[in-house]
Amino acid sequence: MKKKLFFFFATTLAACGGKYKAPPSVPSIAMPSGTALMPFDASAPGLARPSAMDSFGGKVFASLQNYDASYTVRGPGLLGVITPVSGAVTVDDLGGADGSRCLYPFVIHDGGGKLYVSCTGDVFGTGNGKAILEVDPATGNVTRSLKTDAGPSGFALTSSKLWFGDSQSGNVYAVDRGSFTISAGPLPIPCPASGFLSTNNVILVGGDVYATCSNSKGGFLSRLDAATGAVKMQADIGPNAAFTATGDGRIAVVSGTDNNLRLVSIGPSALTVAVAFTYSGKTSVLNDVEARDNFLFTAASGSNTVQKLDLTKSGAQMLVGEANVGLGASPYAILPLDDDQALVANQGANTVVSVSSDCTGGKLCWAKPQ
Amino acid sequence: MPPFRAAWRNIVPFVLLAAPVARAQEAGETIDVLGERPAGSPRAPAAQSTVIDAAQFGGEVRSVSEMLLTAPGVTVHALGGPGQLATLSLRGASADQSLVLLDGIPLQGAGGGAVDLSLLPAALLERMVVSRGVLGAQFGAGALGGAVELLPRPARGEASGGAQVSGGSFGTAQVAADATAPVGASTTALVAVQGDRTAGDFDYARQLTPDIPGSPYYGYTRENADATRGSALARFSRQLTATSELDLLLQGSAAERGLPGPASAPAISPALPREIDEGGLAGAVLRGSAGELFWSARAFGRLDRVQLHGVEPYGNCQDGTPGCPRSDQRYTISRGEGELAAPLGDRQWLKASLSAGSEWVHGTDTGAHQRGVASAALSDDLQLPRNLSLHPALRLDAVGSDLGASPALTASWSPAQQSPLELRAGWGLSFRPPNFDELFLSSGGIEPNPDLRPERAWSLDAGAAWRTQRLQLTAGVFFSDYSQLILYTPRASANQVKPFNIGAARIEGLELQAVLSLPQGFTAESAYSFLHAVDGQGQDLPYRPPHRLFVRLARHGDRVEGYAESSFTSAMPRNSFDVQLAAQLIFNAGLGIRAMGPLWIDLEAKNLLDDQTLEDLFQYPLPGRSIAVIARARL
């Protein structure tokens, strides 16, 4: 779940000499429901289940997994197209002619003016719907698609390749961006010795590909050659890890199991891992971490909490603020819009809510340490 | 990855109750009488054990869980307040590895797994015997952490009866009554009933932003945590001839409760899931003697059923609305057993037993399955010179296609026949076959695994006891090694878990208990348990508290009674990576007077400090202070 700054915003900031401030979002945006989710059976619609988010062109795109309370996929994978300032939501259908081209969309990644969506497929049912889609964000149309045997998770885009991880094994694959066909893989990466293997995510940092393979027993971060996929370095980064590149050249990793935030420094010959912050024992199931300038934003679905941390500080001083998004909300992903305001995708509540320092009018805001 | 809300824990059925007879196997009532029997279970001589007499809690509202927690080596894993799911862990073993038997009959949930202690009627029990260690040779496959024998009130003696009524906080009330009477010249009958109800709407407090130091607690009231249960037990004991008797036992229960969910995602109206449990058992045992030969034959059958309404793995639904699931699972066992016991010379007592039967499961999420069960066991109580006793035992169990042997050897020694000092040691090896849920349950995020193999374990323990009329001290250490453990393993990228034989564990610990009789009817007792439990990678096993301490001072007299007690449970790992669940310190107290005749009136307060921040497993809140008034009489 990788987010980028818009070049426009960056240049604007440079010109103005200040930090970008996103316009305030609607406090809570309900995701589509019922027939808007295009259920296979009109009498049994699923729930939106917003998953990953990415921002592009002033809009926020959220993958809607469209399954019900028993994890049964009830409709095609969808993209929710959100206008945060108005709360307007439209839906793009990723399912194709038979509705099953993309099921259970997982990660959205923007690059080269396109959005790339991974669809991990209906793992409980038919197993169908595993795919990588290229989407035109302007029209919502799927411009290219690649059916996969693997269940793709995250992406790393180079000039010629689109690397992706398999959410159901410890392998990475490469897709040739020209032909949109698989050009390499499966290439194994270091993984825990036992348990289900999953390549949770893949990102690009400094020209190299970084991939995590983790489960409830442990996890590894691997640095891969972007041309060949060969493993160059690896580091132990804890169980059930989610990670992102920080603005200062490091990699931030949160563990959904050991409640640690680790910072990985990239050296010429090794990856150095240090525990930077340990969450409370009452914080549970850390799902997501995203970076924006000097700040990290994290989401913990088990405790319904999101956190903001300052990368320039250390230890407990890193915590800038925390918010509780509501009982049963189950925050799955977080997307910082600026250094203060973040959108949170709640899979339990099927909402996208805004968190900022603005507490007026009952808005959801950061509680700050005294 | 969305959080997996562990709905399978709700799906795990529970119910039980029932019990055949088997007075020959009640603690302290043995047919093998060589030498002085150590305190504990006759089925597991020289095992580390604790006997809990239910009568000592007269005038108190006690669940089976609460009584068991007074013994060392016991942990109860519960999902919140009264009437909610509670399972037993002995010596850090899982609930599935800790057998619970009612009058010798193994009790399980409706998927063949752990029994829910909250469904057991405490008022119908006379005492409990907690035996710890790998005791498959003594109790059958599955007793990897040990076994708890629940011994219901017996049907014998003169006409007598009693009743207890209580009411208190959170709409909690209980009624229990029992009566025993001779029926004709050679038959005695017992009938006992218990009814419980709680609204469960207690207040609790949570931090909404727990990472911020000193962040405030906010108050909530528990919803959909009500529970209602009715249980009945009947026993008949008939002397057939001068050397034989017949015991019959019938037991049944029905319960319904709301499933409130964890504090982080509570059930919210109108999607209020419910669980309905029903169970019944009938058993008969015929026993007698011929010369020096003692024999018994027993048959029993049990049916447990659990229904779940509106329960879904990720969010609940309103029962009765389209698409809202109802699951229904039934588990049935039937078995016949025969046992012979005879002396061999003047220093040995041999016992041999055979059993055979079948078990079935039929459920919405498991399908229909059946498997045969059979066992053959042989044990010897050998009295050697210098007050040394040896107790070798071997049991073969066949459960479906799984066949395993459980050997064991325990020993005890005293310096003299009447010496207060006793030393004991034991070794055991056994296995636990996978249960029907693990093999076949397919629901929501749970995948079945029909290829599972049995779990295996061995343990070694040693201890000492000092027993005088006024003072009983016991101390023991143990080491257990587990392999092929069945662990539900999640997929990292999908809401899915599947059981595999991938676990290993080493558990070592220390157990201490002291009971001191004081003047004026006072009794002081204390139990301490230390556990060090790690998995195959050396990481802590979750929800095993390293330290548990229970201290109690009670008085039972002719006119005034009362107690004060405290239990401390140290912080414990919430997972294998040292994320901690906070320590708990609870104080309870009660005071009662004999108001008139046999009528006692008691007042009891639990969690006196009114700590509303306590949480059980999986962020299930526990109640703050509760008050109960109890009236009881026994004739």
mmCIF file of N, CA and C in Angstrom, chain A residues 274-333:
data_model
loop_
_atom_site.group_PDB
_atom_site.id
_atom_site.type_symbol
_atom_site.label_atom_id
_atom_site.label_comp_id
_atom_site.label_asym_id
_atom_site.label_seq_id
_atom_site.Cartn_x
_atom_site.Cartn_y
_atom_site.Cartn_z
ATOM 1 N N ALA A 274 15.962 -1.787 13.708
ATOM 2 C CA ALA A 274 15.891 -1.344 15.105
ATOM 3 C C ALA A 274 14.428 -1.138 15.488
ATOM 4 N N VAL A 275 14.064 -1.621 16.666
ATOM 5 C CA VAL A 275 12.720 -1.358 17.173
ATOM 6 C C VAL A 275 12.670 0.098 17.609
ATOM 7 N N ALA A 276 11.790 0.866 16.985
ATOM 8 C CA ALA A 276 11.730 2.292 17.265
ATOM 9 C C ALA A 276 10.620 2.638 18.245
ATOM 10 N N PHE A 277 9.558 1.861 18.238
ATOM 11 C CA PHE A 277 8.422 2.189 19.088
ATOM 12 C C PHE A 277 7.663 0.901 19.380
ATOM 13 N N THR A 278 7.220 0.763 20.619
ATOM 14 C CA THR A 278 6.417 -0.402 20.986
ATOM 15 C C THR A 278 5.037 0.076 21.412
ATOM 16 N N TYR A 279 4.035 -0.454 20.773
ATOM 17 C CA TYR A 279 2.654 -0.069 21.058
ATOM 18 C C TYR A 279 2.197 -0.712 22.378
ATOM 19 N N SER A 280 1.141 -0.163 22.927
ATOM 20 C CA SER A 280 0.539 -0.716 24.140
ATOM 21 C C SER A 280 0.070 -2.145 23.896
ATOM 22 N N GLY A 281 0.046 -2.915 24.974
ATOM 23 C CA GLY A 281 -0.473 -4.279 24.870
ATOM 24 C C GLY A 281 -1.941 -4.327 24.512
ATOM 25 N N LYS A 282 -2.647 -3.205 24.684
ATOM 26 C CA LYS A 282 -4.064 -3.165 24.337
ATOM 27 C C LYS A 282 -4.290 -2.821 22.870
ATOM 28 N N THR A 283 -3.229 -2.396 22.212
ATOM 29 C CA THR A 283 -3.319 -2.172 20.768
ATOM 30 C C THR A 283 -3.145 -3.519 20.084
ATOM 31 N N SER A 284 -4.025 -3.813 19.141
ATOM 32 C CA SER A 284 -3.929 -5.148 18.545
ATOM 33 C C SER A 284 -4.215 -5.127 17.053
ATOM 34 N N VAL A 285 -3.595 -6.030 16.389
ATOM 35 C CA VAL A 285 -3.697 -6.267 14.951
ATOM 36 C C VAL A 285 -3.355 -5.002 14.155
ATOM 37 N N LEU A 286 -2.112 -4.620 14.234
ATOM 38 C CA LEU A 286 -1.628 -3.506 13.413
ATOM 39 C C LEU A 286 -1.590 -3.975 11.957
ATOM 40 N N ASN A 287 -2.381 -3.325 11.138
ATOM 41 C CA ASN A 287 -2.541 -3.769 9.749
ATOM 42 C C ASN A 287 -1.738 -2.978 8.753
ATOM 43 N N ASP A 288 -1.560 -1.702 9.011
ATOM 44 C CA ASP A 288 -1.078 -0.841 7.938
ATOM 45 C C ASP A 288 -0.154 0.230 8.504
ATOM 46 N N VAL A 289 0.805 0.604 7.697
ATOM 47 C CA VAL A 289 1.657 1.747 8.007
ATOM 48 C C VAL A 289 1.876 2.524 6.714
ATOM 49 N N GLU A 290 1.754 3.829 6.812
ATOM 50 C CA GLU A 290 1.998 4.700 5.668
ATOM 51 C C GLU A 290 2.835 5.881 6.134
ATOM 52 N N ALA A 291 3.604 6.425 5.220
ATOM 53 C CA ALA A 291 4.501 7.523 5.564
ATOM 54 C C ALA A 291 4.100 8.787 4.822
ATOM 55 N N ARG A 292 4.323 9.896 5.475
ATOM 56 C CA ARG A 292 4.099 11.195 4.842
ATOM 57 C C ARG A 292 5.093 12.161 5.486
ATOM 58 N N ASP A 293 6.041 12.654 4.704
ATOM 59 C CA ASP A 293 7.080 13.533 5.220
ATOM 60 C C ASP A 293 7.763 12.881 6.425
ATOM 61 N N ASN A 294 7.745 13.574 7.562
ATOM 62 C CA ASN A 294 8.418 13.028 8.739
ATOM 63 C C ASN A 294 7.507 12.151 9.593
ATOM 64 N N PHE A 295 6.359 11.850 9.096
ATOM 65 C CA PHE A 295 5.385 11.171 9.950
ATOM 66 C C PHE A 295 5.008 9.781 9.414
ATOM 67 N N LEU A 296 4.681 8.954 10.355
ATOM 68 C CA LEU A 296 4.126 7.642 10.029
ATOM 69 C C LEU A 296 2.696 7.595 10.550
ATOM 70 N N PHE A 297 1.866 6.923 9.817
ATOM 71 C CA PHE A 297 0.471 6.736 10.222
ATOM 72 C C PHE A 297 0.211 5.224 10.229
ATOM 73 N N THR A 298 -0.356 4.731 11.323
ATOM 74 C CA THR A 298 -0.577 3.287 11.433
ATOM 75 C C THR A 298 -2.038 3.013 11.811
ATOM 76 N N ALA A 299 -2.491 1.837 11.456
ATOM 77 C CA ALA A 299 -3.873 1.433 11.750
ATOM 78 C C ALA A 299 -3.862 0.062 12.413
ATOM 79 N N ALA A 300 -4.652 -0.058 13.480
ATOM 80 C CA ALA A 300 -4.735 -1.315 14.237
ATOM 81 C C ALA A 300 -6.197 -1.743 14.301
ATOM 82 N N SER A 301 -6.545 -2.770 13.556
ATOM 83 C CA SER A 301 -7.960 -3.125 13.418
ATOM 84 C C SER A 301 -8.531 -3.790 14.667
ATOM 85 N N GLY A 302 -7.695 -4.497 15.427
ATOM 86 C CA GLY A 302 -8.204 -5.193 16.603
ATOM 87 C C GLY A 302 -8.617 -4.258 17.718
ATOM 88 N N SER A 303 -7.930 -3.135 17.842
ATOM 89 C CA SER A 303 -8.246 -2.173 18.900
ATOM 90 C C SER A 303 -8.990 -0.966 18.356
ATOM 91 N N ASN A 304 -9.282 -0.959 17.072
ATOM 92 C CA ASN A 304 -10.001 0.150 16.426
ATOM 93 C C ASN A 304 -9.265 1.475 16.579
ATOM 94 N N THR A 305 -7.964 1.416 16.552
ATOM 95 C CA THR A 305 -7.190 2.636 16.763
ATOM 96 C C THR A 305 -6.270 2.929 15.580
ATOM 97 N N VAL A 306 -5.976 4.237 15.406
ATOM 98 C CA VAL A 306 -4.973 4.674 14.435
ATOM 99 C C VAL A 306 -4.006 5.596 15.159
ATOM 100 N N GLN A 307 -2.779 5.600 14.685
ATOM 101 C CA GLN A 307 -1.741 6.353 15.375
ATOM 102 C C GLN A 307 -0.953 7.212 14.380
ATOM 103 N N LYS A 308 -0.420 8.291 14.912
ATOM 104 C CA LYS A 308 0.480 9.151 14.136
ATOM 105 C C LYS A 308 1.788 9.244 14.912
ATOM 106 N N LEU A 309 2.889 8.998 14.222
ATOM 107 C CA LEU A 309 4.199 8.985 14.885
ATOM 108 C C LEU A 309 5.169 9.891 14.146
ATOM 109 N N ASP A 310 6.062 10.493 14.896
ATOM 110 C CA ASP A 310 7.038 11.438 14.355
ATOM 111 C C ASP A 310 8.377 10.721 14.190
ATOM 112 N N LEU A 311 8.835 10.634 12.970
ATOM 113 C CA LEU A 311 10.083 9.916 12.692
ATOM 114 C C LEU A 311 11.321 10.644 13.214
ATOM 115 N N THR A 312 11.193 11.927 13.526
ATOM 116 C CA THR A 312 12.361 12.655 14.026
ATOM 117 C C THR A 312 12.566 12.447 15.525
ATOM 118 N N LYS A 313 11.596 11.845 16.172
ATOM 119 C CA LYS A 313 11.711 11.568 17.604
ATOM 120 C C LYS A 313 12.084 10.095 17.814
ATOM 121 N N SER A 314 12.242 9.754 19.073
ATOM 122 C CA SER A 314 12.590 8.366 19.359
ATOM 123 C C SER A 314 11.754 7.839 20.522
ATOM 124 N N GLY A 315 11.621 6.524 20.565
ATOM 125 C CA GLY A 315 10.914 5.871 21.651
ATOM 126 C C GLY A 315 9.500 6.385 21.813
ATOM 127 N N ALA A 316 9.082 6.507 23.081
ATOM 128 C CA ALA A 316 7.713 6.910 23.363
ATOM 129 C C ALA A 316 7.402 8.311 22.846
ATOM 130 N N GLN A 317 8.469 9.119 22.666
ATOM 131 C CA GLN A 317 8.260 10.488 22.170
ATOM 132 C C GLN A 317 7.768 10.503 20.726
ATOM 133 N N MET A 318 7.888 9.381 20.044
ATOM 134 C CA MET A 318 7.450 9.349 18.645
ATOM 135 C C MET A 318 5.946 9.538 18.495
ATOM 136 N N LEU A 319 5.208 9.116 19.506
ATOM 137 C CA LEU A 319 3.751 9.146 19.371
ATOM 138 C C LEU A 319 3.241 10.585 19.406
ATOM 139 N N VAL A 320 2.654 10.983 18.299
ATOM 140 C CA VAL A 320 2.100 12.328 18.202
ATOM 141 C C VAL A 320 0.624 12.327 18.583
ATOM 142 N N GLY A 321 -0.059 11.319 18.163
ATOM 143 C CA GLY A 321 -1.487 11.268 18.465
ATOM 144 C C GLY A 321 -2.060 9.906 18.172
ATOM 145 N N GLU A 322 -3.225 9.688 18.736
ATOM 146 C CA GLU A 322 -3.932 8.423 18.521
ATOM 147 C C GLU A 322 -5.427 8.722 18.483
ATOM 148 N N ALA A 323 -6.138 7.950 17.713
ATOM 149 C CA ALA A 323 -7.588 8.129 17.654
ATOM 150 C C ALA A 323 -8.249 6.770 17.629
ATOM 151 N N ASN A 324 -9.441 6.735 18.205
ATOM 152 C CA ASN A 324 -10.239 5.517 18.177
ATOM 153 C C ASN A 324 -11.380 5.742 17.189
ATOM 154 N N VAL A 325 -11.461 4.892 16.196
ATOM 155 C CA VAL A 325 -12.424 5.126 15.117
ATOM 156 C C VAL A 325 -13.761 4.446 15.369
ATOM 157 N N GLY A 326 -13.929 3.825 16.531
ATOM 158 C CA GLY A 326 -15.243 3.311 16.902
ATOM 159 C C GLY A 326 -15.275 1.819 17.100
ATOM 160 N N LEU A 327 -16.146 1.396 18.015
ATOM 161 C CA LEU A 327 -16.285 -0.035 18.297
ATOM 162 C C LEU A 327 -16.676 -0.793 17.035
ATOM 163 N N GLY A 328 -15.960 -1.833 16.764
ATOM 164 C CA GLY A 328 -16.273 -2.675 15.625
ATOM 165 C C GLY A 328 -15.908 -2.085 14.277
ATOM 166 N N ALA A 329 -15.262 -0.922 14.280
ATOM 167 C CA ALA A 329 -14.944 -0.272 13.002
ATOM 168 C C ALA A 329 -13.914 -1.070 12.206
ATOM 169 N N SER A 330 -12.935 -1.626 12.895
ATOM 170 C CA SER A 330 -11.918 -2.458 12.267
ATOM 171 C C SER A 330 -11.141 -1.716 11.178
ATOM 172 N N PRO A 331 -10.377 -0.693 11.580
ATOM 173 C CA PRO A 331 -9.602 0.073 10.585
ATOM 174 C C PRO A 331 -8.533 -0.790 9.923
ATOM 175 N N TYR A 332 -8.593 -0.855 8.637
ATOM 176 C CA TYR A 332 -7.747 -1.768 7.889
ATOM 177 C C TYR A 332 -6.612 -1.038 7.186
ATOM 178 N N ALA A 333 -6.883 0.166 6.754
ATOM 179 C CA ALA A 333 -5.864 0.907 6.006
ATOM 180 C C ALA A 333 -5.965 2.379 6.353
#
